[in-house]
Coordinates of C-alpha atoms in Angstrom, one line a residue:
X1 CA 14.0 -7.7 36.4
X2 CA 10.8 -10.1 35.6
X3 CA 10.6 -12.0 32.7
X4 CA 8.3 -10.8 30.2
X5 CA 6.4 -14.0 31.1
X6 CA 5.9 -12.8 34.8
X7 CA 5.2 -9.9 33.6
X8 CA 2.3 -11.2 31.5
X9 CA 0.6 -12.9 34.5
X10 CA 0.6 -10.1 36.4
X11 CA -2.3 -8.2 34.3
X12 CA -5.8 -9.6 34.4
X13 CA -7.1 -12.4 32.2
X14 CA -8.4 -9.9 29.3
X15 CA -4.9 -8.0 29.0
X16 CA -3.4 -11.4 29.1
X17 CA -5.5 -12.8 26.2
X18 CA -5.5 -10.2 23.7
X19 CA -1.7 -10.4 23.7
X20 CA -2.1 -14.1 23.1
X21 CA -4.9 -13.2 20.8
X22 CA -2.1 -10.9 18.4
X23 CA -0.2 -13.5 18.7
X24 CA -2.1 -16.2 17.1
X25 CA -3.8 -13.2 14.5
X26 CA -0.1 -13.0 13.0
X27 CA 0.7 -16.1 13.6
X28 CA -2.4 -17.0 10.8
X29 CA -2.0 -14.0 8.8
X30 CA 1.5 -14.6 7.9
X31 CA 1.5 -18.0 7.2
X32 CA -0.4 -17.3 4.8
X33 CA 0.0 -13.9 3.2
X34 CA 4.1 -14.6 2.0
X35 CA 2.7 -17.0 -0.3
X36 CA -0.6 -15.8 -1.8
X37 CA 1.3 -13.9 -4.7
X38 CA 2.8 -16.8 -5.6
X39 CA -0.1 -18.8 -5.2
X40 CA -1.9 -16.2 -7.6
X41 CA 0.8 -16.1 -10.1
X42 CA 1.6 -19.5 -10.2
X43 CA -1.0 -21.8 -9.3
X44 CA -3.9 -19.5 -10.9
X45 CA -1.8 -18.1 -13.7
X46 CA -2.9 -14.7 -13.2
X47 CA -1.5 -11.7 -14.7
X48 CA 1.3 -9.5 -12.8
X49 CA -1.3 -6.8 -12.7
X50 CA -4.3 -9.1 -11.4
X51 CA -1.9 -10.5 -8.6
X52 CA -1.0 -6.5 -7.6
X53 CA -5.0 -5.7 -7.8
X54 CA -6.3 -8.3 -5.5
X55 CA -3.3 -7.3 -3.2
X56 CA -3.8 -3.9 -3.7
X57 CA -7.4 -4.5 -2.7
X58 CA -6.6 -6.3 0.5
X59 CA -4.5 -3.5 1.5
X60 CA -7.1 -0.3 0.6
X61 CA -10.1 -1.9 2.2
X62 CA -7.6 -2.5 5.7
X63 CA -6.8 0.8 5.6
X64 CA -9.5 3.0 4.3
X65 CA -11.5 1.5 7.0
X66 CA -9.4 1.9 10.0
X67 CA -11.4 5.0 11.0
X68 CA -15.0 3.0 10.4
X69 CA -13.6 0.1 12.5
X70 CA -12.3 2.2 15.5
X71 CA -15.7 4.2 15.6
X72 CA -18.0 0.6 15.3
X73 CA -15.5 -0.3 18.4
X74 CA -16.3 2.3 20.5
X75 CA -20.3 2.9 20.1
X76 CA -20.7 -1.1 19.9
X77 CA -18.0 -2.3 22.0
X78 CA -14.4 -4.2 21.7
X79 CA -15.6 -7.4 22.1
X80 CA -18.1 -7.6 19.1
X81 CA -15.8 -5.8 16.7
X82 CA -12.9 -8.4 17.6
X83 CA -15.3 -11.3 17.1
X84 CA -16.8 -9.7 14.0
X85 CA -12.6 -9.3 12.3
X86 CA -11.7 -12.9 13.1
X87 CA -15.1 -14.5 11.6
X88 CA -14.6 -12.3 8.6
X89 CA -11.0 -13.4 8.1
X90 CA -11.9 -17.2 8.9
X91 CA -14.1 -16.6 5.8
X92 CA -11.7 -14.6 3.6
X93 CA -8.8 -16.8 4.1
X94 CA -10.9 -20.0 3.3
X95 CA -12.3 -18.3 0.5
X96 CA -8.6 -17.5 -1.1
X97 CA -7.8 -21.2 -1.2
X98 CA -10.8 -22.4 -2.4
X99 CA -11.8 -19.7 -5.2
X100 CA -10.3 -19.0 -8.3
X101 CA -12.4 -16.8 -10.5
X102 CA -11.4 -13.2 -10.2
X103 CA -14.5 -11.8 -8.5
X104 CA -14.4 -14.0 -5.7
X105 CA -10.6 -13.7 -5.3
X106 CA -11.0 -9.5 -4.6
X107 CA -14.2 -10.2 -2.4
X108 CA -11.9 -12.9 -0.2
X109 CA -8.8 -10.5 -0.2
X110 CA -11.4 -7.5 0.8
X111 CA -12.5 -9.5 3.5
X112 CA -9.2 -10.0 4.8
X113 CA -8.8 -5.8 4.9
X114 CA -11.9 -5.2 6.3
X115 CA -11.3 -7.8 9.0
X116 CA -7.9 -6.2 9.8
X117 CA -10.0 -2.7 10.1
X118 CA -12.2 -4.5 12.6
X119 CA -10.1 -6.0 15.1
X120 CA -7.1 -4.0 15.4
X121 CA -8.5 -0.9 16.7
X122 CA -10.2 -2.5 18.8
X123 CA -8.1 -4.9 20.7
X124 CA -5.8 -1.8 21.2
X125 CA -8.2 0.3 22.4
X126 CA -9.3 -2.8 24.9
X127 CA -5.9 -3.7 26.0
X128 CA -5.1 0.6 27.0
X129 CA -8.1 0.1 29.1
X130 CA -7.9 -2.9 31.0
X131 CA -3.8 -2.3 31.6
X132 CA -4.8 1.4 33.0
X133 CA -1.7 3.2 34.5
X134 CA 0.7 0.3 33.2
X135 CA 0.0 0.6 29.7
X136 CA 3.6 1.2 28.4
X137 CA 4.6 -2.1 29.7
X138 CA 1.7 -3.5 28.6
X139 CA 2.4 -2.2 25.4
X140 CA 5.7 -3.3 25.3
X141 CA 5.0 -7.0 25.8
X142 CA 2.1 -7.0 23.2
X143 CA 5.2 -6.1 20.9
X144 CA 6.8 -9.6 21.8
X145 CA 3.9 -11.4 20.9
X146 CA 3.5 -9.4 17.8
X147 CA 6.6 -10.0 16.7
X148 CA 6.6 -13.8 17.8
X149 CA 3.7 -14.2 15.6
X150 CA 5.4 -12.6 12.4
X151 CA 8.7 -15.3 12.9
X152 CA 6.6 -17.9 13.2
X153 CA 3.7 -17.5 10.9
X154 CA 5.8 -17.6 7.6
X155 CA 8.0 -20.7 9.1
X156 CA 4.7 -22.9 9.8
X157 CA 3.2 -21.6 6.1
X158 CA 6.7 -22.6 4.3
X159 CA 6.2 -26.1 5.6
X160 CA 2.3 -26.1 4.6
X161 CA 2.4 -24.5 1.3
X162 CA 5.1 -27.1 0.5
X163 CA 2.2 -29.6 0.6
X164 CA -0.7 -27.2 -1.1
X165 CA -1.5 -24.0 -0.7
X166 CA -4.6 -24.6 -0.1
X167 CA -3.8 -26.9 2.9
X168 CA -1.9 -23.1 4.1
X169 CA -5.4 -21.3 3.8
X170 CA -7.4 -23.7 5.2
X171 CA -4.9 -23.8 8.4
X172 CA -5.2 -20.4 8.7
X173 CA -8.8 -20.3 8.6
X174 CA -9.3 -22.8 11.2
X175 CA -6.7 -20.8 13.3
X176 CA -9.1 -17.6 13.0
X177 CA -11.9 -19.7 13.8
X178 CA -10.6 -21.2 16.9
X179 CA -9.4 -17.9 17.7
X180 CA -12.7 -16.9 17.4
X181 CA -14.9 -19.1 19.4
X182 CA -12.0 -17.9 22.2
X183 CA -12.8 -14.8 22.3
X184 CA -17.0 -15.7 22.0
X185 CA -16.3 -18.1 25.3
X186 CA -13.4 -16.2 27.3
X187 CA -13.1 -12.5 26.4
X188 CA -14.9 -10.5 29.0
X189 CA -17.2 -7.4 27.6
X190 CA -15.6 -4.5 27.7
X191 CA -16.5 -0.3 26.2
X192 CA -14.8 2.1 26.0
X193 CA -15.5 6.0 27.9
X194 CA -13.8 4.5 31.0
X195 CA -17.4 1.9 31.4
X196 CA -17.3 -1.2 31.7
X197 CA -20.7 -2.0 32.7
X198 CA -22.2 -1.9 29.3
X199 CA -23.3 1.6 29.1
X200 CA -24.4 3.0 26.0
X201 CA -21.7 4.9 24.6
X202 CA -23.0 5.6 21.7
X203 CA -25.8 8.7 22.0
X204 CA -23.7 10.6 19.6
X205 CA -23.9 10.7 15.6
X206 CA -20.9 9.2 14.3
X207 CA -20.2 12.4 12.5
X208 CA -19.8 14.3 15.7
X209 CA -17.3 11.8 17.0
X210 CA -15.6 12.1 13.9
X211 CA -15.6 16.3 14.0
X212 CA -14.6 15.6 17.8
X213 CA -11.2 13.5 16.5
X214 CA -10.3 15.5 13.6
X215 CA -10.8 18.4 15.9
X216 CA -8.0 17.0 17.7
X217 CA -5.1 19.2 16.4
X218 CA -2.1 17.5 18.9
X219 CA -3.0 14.4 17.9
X220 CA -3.4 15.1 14.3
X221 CA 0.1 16.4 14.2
X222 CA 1.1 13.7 16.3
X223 CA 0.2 11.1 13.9
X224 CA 1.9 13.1 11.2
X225 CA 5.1 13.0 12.5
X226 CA 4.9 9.2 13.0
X227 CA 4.4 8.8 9.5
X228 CA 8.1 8.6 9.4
X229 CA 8.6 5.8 12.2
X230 CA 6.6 3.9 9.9
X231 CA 8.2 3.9 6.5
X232 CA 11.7 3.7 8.4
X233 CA 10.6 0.4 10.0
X234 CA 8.1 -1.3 6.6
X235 CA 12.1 -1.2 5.2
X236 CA 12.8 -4.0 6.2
X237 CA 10.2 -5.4 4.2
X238 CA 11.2 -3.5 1.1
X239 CA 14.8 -1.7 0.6
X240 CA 16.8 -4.4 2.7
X241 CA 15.5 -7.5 1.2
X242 CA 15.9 -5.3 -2.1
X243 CA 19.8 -4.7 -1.4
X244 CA 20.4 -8.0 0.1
X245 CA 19.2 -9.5 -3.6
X246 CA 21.3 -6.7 -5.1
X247 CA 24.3 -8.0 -3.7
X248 CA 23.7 -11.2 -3.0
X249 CA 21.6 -12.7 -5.9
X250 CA 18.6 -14.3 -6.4
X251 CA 19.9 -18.2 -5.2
X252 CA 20.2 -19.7 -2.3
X253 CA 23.0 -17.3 -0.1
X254 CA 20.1 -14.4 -1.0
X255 CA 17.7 -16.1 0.5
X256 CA 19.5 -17.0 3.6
X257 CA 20.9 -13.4 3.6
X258 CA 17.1 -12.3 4.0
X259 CA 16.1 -14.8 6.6
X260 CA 19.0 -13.0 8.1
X261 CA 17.1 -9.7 8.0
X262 CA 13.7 -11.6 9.7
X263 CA 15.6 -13.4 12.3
X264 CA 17.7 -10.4 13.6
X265 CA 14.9 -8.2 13.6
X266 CA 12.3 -10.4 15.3
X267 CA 14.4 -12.2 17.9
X268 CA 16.0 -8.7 19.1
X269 CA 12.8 -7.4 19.8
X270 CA 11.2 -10.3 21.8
X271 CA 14.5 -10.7 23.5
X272 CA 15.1 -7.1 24.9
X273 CA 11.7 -4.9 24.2
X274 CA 10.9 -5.4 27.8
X275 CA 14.7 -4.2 28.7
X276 CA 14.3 -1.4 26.7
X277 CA 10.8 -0.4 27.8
X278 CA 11.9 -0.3 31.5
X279 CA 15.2 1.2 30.8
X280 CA 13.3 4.6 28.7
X281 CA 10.4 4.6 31.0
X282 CA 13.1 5.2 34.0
X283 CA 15.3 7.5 32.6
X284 CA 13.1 9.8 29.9
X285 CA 9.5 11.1 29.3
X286 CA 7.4 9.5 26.7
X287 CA 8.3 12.6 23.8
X288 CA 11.8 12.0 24.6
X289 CA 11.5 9.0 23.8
X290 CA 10.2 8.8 20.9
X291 CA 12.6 11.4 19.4
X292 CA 15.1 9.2 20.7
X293 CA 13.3 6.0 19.2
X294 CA 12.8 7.7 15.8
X295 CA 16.5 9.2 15.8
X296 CA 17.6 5.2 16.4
X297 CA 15.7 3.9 13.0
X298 CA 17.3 6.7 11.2
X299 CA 21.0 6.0 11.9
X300 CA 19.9 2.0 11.3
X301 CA 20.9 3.2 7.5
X302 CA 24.4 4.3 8.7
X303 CA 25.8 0.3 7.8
X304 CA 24.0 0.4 4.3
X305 CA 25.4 4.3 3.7
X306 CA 29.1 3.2 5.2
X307 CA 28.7 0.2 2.9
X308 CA 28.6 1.9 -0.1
X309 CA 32.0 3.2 0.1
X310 CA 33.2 -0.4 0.2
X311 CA 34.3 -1.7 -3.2
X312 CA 31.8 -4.9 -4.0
X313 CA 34.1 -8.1 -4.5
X314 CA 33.1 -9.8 -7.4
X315 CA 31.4 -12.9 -5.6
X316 CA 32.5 -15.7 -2.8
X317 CA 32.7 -15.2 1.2
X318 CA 33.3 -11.2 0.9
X319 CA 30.5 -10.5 -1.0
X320 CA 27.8 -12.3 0.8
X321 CA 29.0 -10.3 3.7
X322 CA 28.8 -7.5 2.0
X323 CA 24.8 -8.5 1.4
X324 CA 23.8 -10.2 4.6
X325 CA 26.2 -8.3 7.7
X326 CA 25.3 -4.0 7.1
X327 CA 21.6 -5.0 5.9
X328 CA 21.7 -7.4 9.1
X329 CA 23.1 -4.4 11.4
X330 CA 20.3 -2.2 9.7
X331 CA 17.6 -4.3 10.5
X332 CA 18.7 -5.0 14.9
X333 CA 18.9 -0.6 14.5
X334 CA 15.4 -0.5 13.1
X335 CA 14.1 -2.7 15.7
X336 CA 15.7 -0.8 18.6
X337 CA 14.2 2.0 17.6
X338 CA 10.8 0.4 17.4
X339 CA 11.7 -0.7 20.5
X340 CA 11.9 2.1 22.1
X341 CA 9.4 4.1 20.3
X342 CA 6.4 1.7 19.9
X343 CA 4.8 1.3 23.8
X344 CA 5.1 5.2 24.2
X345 CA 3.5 5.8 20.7
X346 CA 0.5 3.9 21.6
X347 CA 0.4 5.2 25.3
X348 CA 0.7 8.8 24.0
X349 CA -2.5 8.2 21.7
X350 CA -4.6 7.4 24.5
X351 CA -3.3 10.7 26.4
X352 CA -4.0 12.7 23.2
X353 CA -7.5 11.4 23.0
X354 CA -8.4 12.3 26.3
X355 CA -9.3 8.4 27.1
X356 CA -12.4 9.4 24.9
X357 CA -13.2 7.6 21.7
X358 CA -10.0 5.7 22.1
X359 CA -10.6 3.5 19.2
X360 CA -11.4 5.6 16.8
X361 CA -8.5 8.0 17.4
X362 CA -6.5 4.5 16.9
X363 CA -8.5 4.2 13.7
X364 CA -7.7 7.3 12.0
X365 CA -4.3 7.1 13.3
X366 CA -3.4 4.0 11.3
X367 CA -5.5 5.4 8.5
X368 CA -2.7 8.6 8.6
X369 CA 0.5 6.2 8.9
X370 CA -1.5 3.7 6.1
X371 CA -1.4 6.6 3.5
X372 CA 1.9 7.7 4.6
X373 CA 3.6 3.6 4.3
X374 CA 1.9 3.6 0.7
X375 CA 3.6 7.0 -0.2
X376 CA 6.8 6.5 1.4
X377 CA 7.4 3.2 -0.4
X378 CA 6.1 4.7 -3.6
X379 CA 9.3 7.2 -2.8
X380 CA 11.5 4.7 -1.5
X381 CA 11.0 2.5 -4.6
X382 CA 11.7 5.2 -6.7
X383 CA 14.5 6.6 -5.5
X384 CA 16.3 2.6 -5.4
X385 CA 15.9 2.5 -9.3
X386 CA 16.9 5.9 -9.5
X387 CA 20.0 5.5 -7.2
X388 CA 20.8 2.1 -9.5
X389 CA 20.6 3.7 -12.8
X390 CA 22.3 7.1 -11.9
X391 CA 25.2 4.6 -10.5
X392 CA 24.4 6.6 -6.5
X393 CA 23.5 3.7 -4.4
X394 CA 24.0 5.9 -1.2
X395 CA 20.7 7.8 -2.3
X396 CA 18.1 6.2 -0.9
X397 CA 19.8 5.7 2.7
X398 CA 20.4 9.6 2.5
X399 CA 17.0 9.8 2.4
X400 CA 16.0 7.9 4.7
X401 CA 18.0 9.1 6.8
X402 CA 17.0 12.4 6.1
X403 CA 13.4 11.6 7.4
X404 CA 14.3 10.5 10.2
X405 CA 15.8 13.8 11.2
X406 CA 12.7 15.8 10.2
X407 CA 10.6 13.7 11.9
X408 CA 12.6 13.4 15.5
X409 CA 12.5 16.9 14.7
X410 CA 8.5 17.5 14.6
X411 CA 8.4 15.0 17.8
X412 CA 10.6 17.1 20.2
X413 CA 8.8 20.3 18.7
X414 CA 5.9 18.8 19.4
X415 CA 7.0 17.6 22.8
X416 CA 9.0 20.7 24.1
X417 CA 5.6 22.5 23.1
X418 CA 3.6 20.5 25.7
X419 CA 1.6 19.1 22.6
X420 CA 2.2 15.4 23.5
X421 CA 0.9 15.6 26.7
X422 CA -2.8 14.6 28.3
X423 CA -5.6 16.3 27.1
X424 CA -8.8 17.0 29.1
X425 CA -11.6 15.1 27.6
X426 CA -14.3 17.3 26.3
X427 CA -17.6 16.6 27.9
X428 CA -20.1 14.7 25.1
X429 CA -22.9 16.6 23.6
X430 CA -25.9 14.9 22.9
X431 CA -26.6 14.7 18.8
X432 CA -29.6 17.1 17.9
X433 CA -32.8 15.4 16.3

């Protein structure tokens, strides 16, 4: 089998250098976003609540305008709207370490949304195009870089925020604005409606394109089951790191429990994703898949539910591995099933959408599993303090485990049905006067 390096230099230049591009976007975003509540809170004294706003903010403006982002892509073109998300976050993350009054702080951190809402659309619409008939794979090494970018970013920000946080932001910036200038000098033009001679695209209102998409009733549901797949896999972020304190404190074997968590999760995926791609894409079709994918993140909180049967030593060797080895286990399950499910996810929205108005159907897709991440840890939060106070720590892995189920479920439904397959792209109307 190639190596996922070989496999890189085999697509053209453009597929080669928005992978490269994700890369270095997580790479800067995640050196610096670990340490901005901190920063906030510490640095800036702010208020619990101030530091949760301006986060808050960051998140809502990245997610309510997913749909706007994915739209500007396709009447306007990839190129501009990647260009236009890495200025914006060269400005918002230079703004966040030099700023400190509160109205400047939430316009830098809605910057940095909005920026997100920009690019991401389209660089995924853009890469599905220019990989054509080999976009699983292709989808499956831009994983690896993603996932490179998220061990890497908070390793390089550790080091710089040891010297001044500001030194962190200014890093990033200039990481972002590099990255931008590349893409100015080296990314080719590229729109969407299967053209990529520059075209206009873009005859229709915007509210017709958006009837079009919400018309869309297989992808709709699509997205809805997916919802799941999401708040399984944002747990490592949230109810692991959360246990692994639990049981292994706040000090120093907590915190190498967690880096644990990190390690495990984003080595195994850019060690076997392209194993795992090639291995599903041989043997099972893309629903199958990601039922199978889905089904994988849900048994990832078998170790945590087995664990609480297991009596909790009072301290030493056993009860860091109690913290650090089931959470650990949970986290390599969770990124097999993201493993498998990811490249066929986004494959299967470009088949929904009919290869029409690619990027906004990716816009309003991450809109969809936005909302749903924001609910599902609202939920997931509540049912780990109410698990801890009602002395039932296997509640929130039930329940977890639960959703999994209903969503594998809705995505063999849905697949059986011959809902996940191509659609025939309706032919455009022109808007009326």
């Amino acid at each position: 089998m190639k190596s996922p390096f070989t496999q890189v230099r085999s697509y053209e230049r453009s597929v080669q250098l928005l992978m490269v591009n994700q890369f270095t976007i997580n790479l800067g975003f995640y050196m610096l976003m670990p340490y901005l509540a901190a920063h906030l809170s510490g640095t800036l004294g702010l208020a619990g609540w101030l530091v949760g706003l301006i986060l808050g903010v960051r998140n809502f403006s990245q997610q309510g305008m997913f749909l706007v982002g994915g739209t500007l892509a396709d009447r306007l073109g990839y190129k501009p709207l990647i260009i236009a998300g890495c200025v914006l976050r060269t400005v918002g993350f230079a703004a966040l370490g030099l700023v400190d009054s509160l109205p400047a702080l939430l316009a830098a951190s809605a910057a940095t949304g909005l920026a997100g809402a920009l690019f991401n659309p389209a660089v995924r619409a853009y890469l599905a195009a220019d990989a054509g008939e080999r976009r699983v794979e292709a989808f499956a090494l831009f994983n690896i870089f993603y996932q490179a970018g998220i061990m890497l970013g908070p390793l390089v920000g550790m080091v710089l925020t040891g010297i001044d946080f500001r030194v962190t932001c200014l890093v990033a910036a200039a990481v972002f604005a590099v990255l931008s200038v590349v893409q100015i000098r080296a990314l080719p033009p590229r729109r969407g409606d299967n053209t990529k001679d520059g075209q206009d695209a873009g005859r229709e209102s915007v509210l017709s394109q958006w009837r079009e998409v919400v018309a869309n009733r297989p992808f709709l549901l699509f997205s809805v089951a997916m919802i799941g797949s999401y708040v399984l896999s944002f747990q490592v972020y949230l109810a692991l790191p959360l246990e692994v304190r639990r049981l292994g404190g706040e000090g120093e074997s907590g915190t190498v429990a967690v880096a644990l968590l990190f390690a495990v999760s984003g080595l195994s995926t850019i060690l076997g994703q392209t194993k795992v791609t090639a291995w599903c894409n041989a043997r099972m079709e893309p629903g199958r898949a990601l039922t199978w994918g889905l089904l994988a993140m849900g048994v990832a909180f078998a170790p945590l539910l087995l664990a609480t049967a297991v009596p909790v030593p009072d301290g030493g060797v056993g009860r860091w591995l109690l913290a650090a080895v089931p959470p650990a286990f949970s986290a390599l399950l969770l990124a097999l099933g993201t493993m498998i499910a990811y490249p066929f996810e986004m494959d299967t929205i470009v088949r929904l959408s009919g290869n029409r108005l690619v990027a906004t159907h990716y816009g309003l897709y991450n809109t969809i599993c936005g909302v749903g991440i924001t609910l599902g840890n609202l939920l997931t939060g509540a049912a780990l303090d109410a698990a801890r106070a009602a002395g039932m720590s296997a509640l929130p892995w039930l329940a977890l485990l639960a959703l999994s189920l209903a969503c594998s479920v809705a995505l063999y439904g849905l697949h059986r049905t011959g809902r996940l397959a191509a659609v025939q792209a309706p032919e455009a109307q022109p808007a009326s006067a």
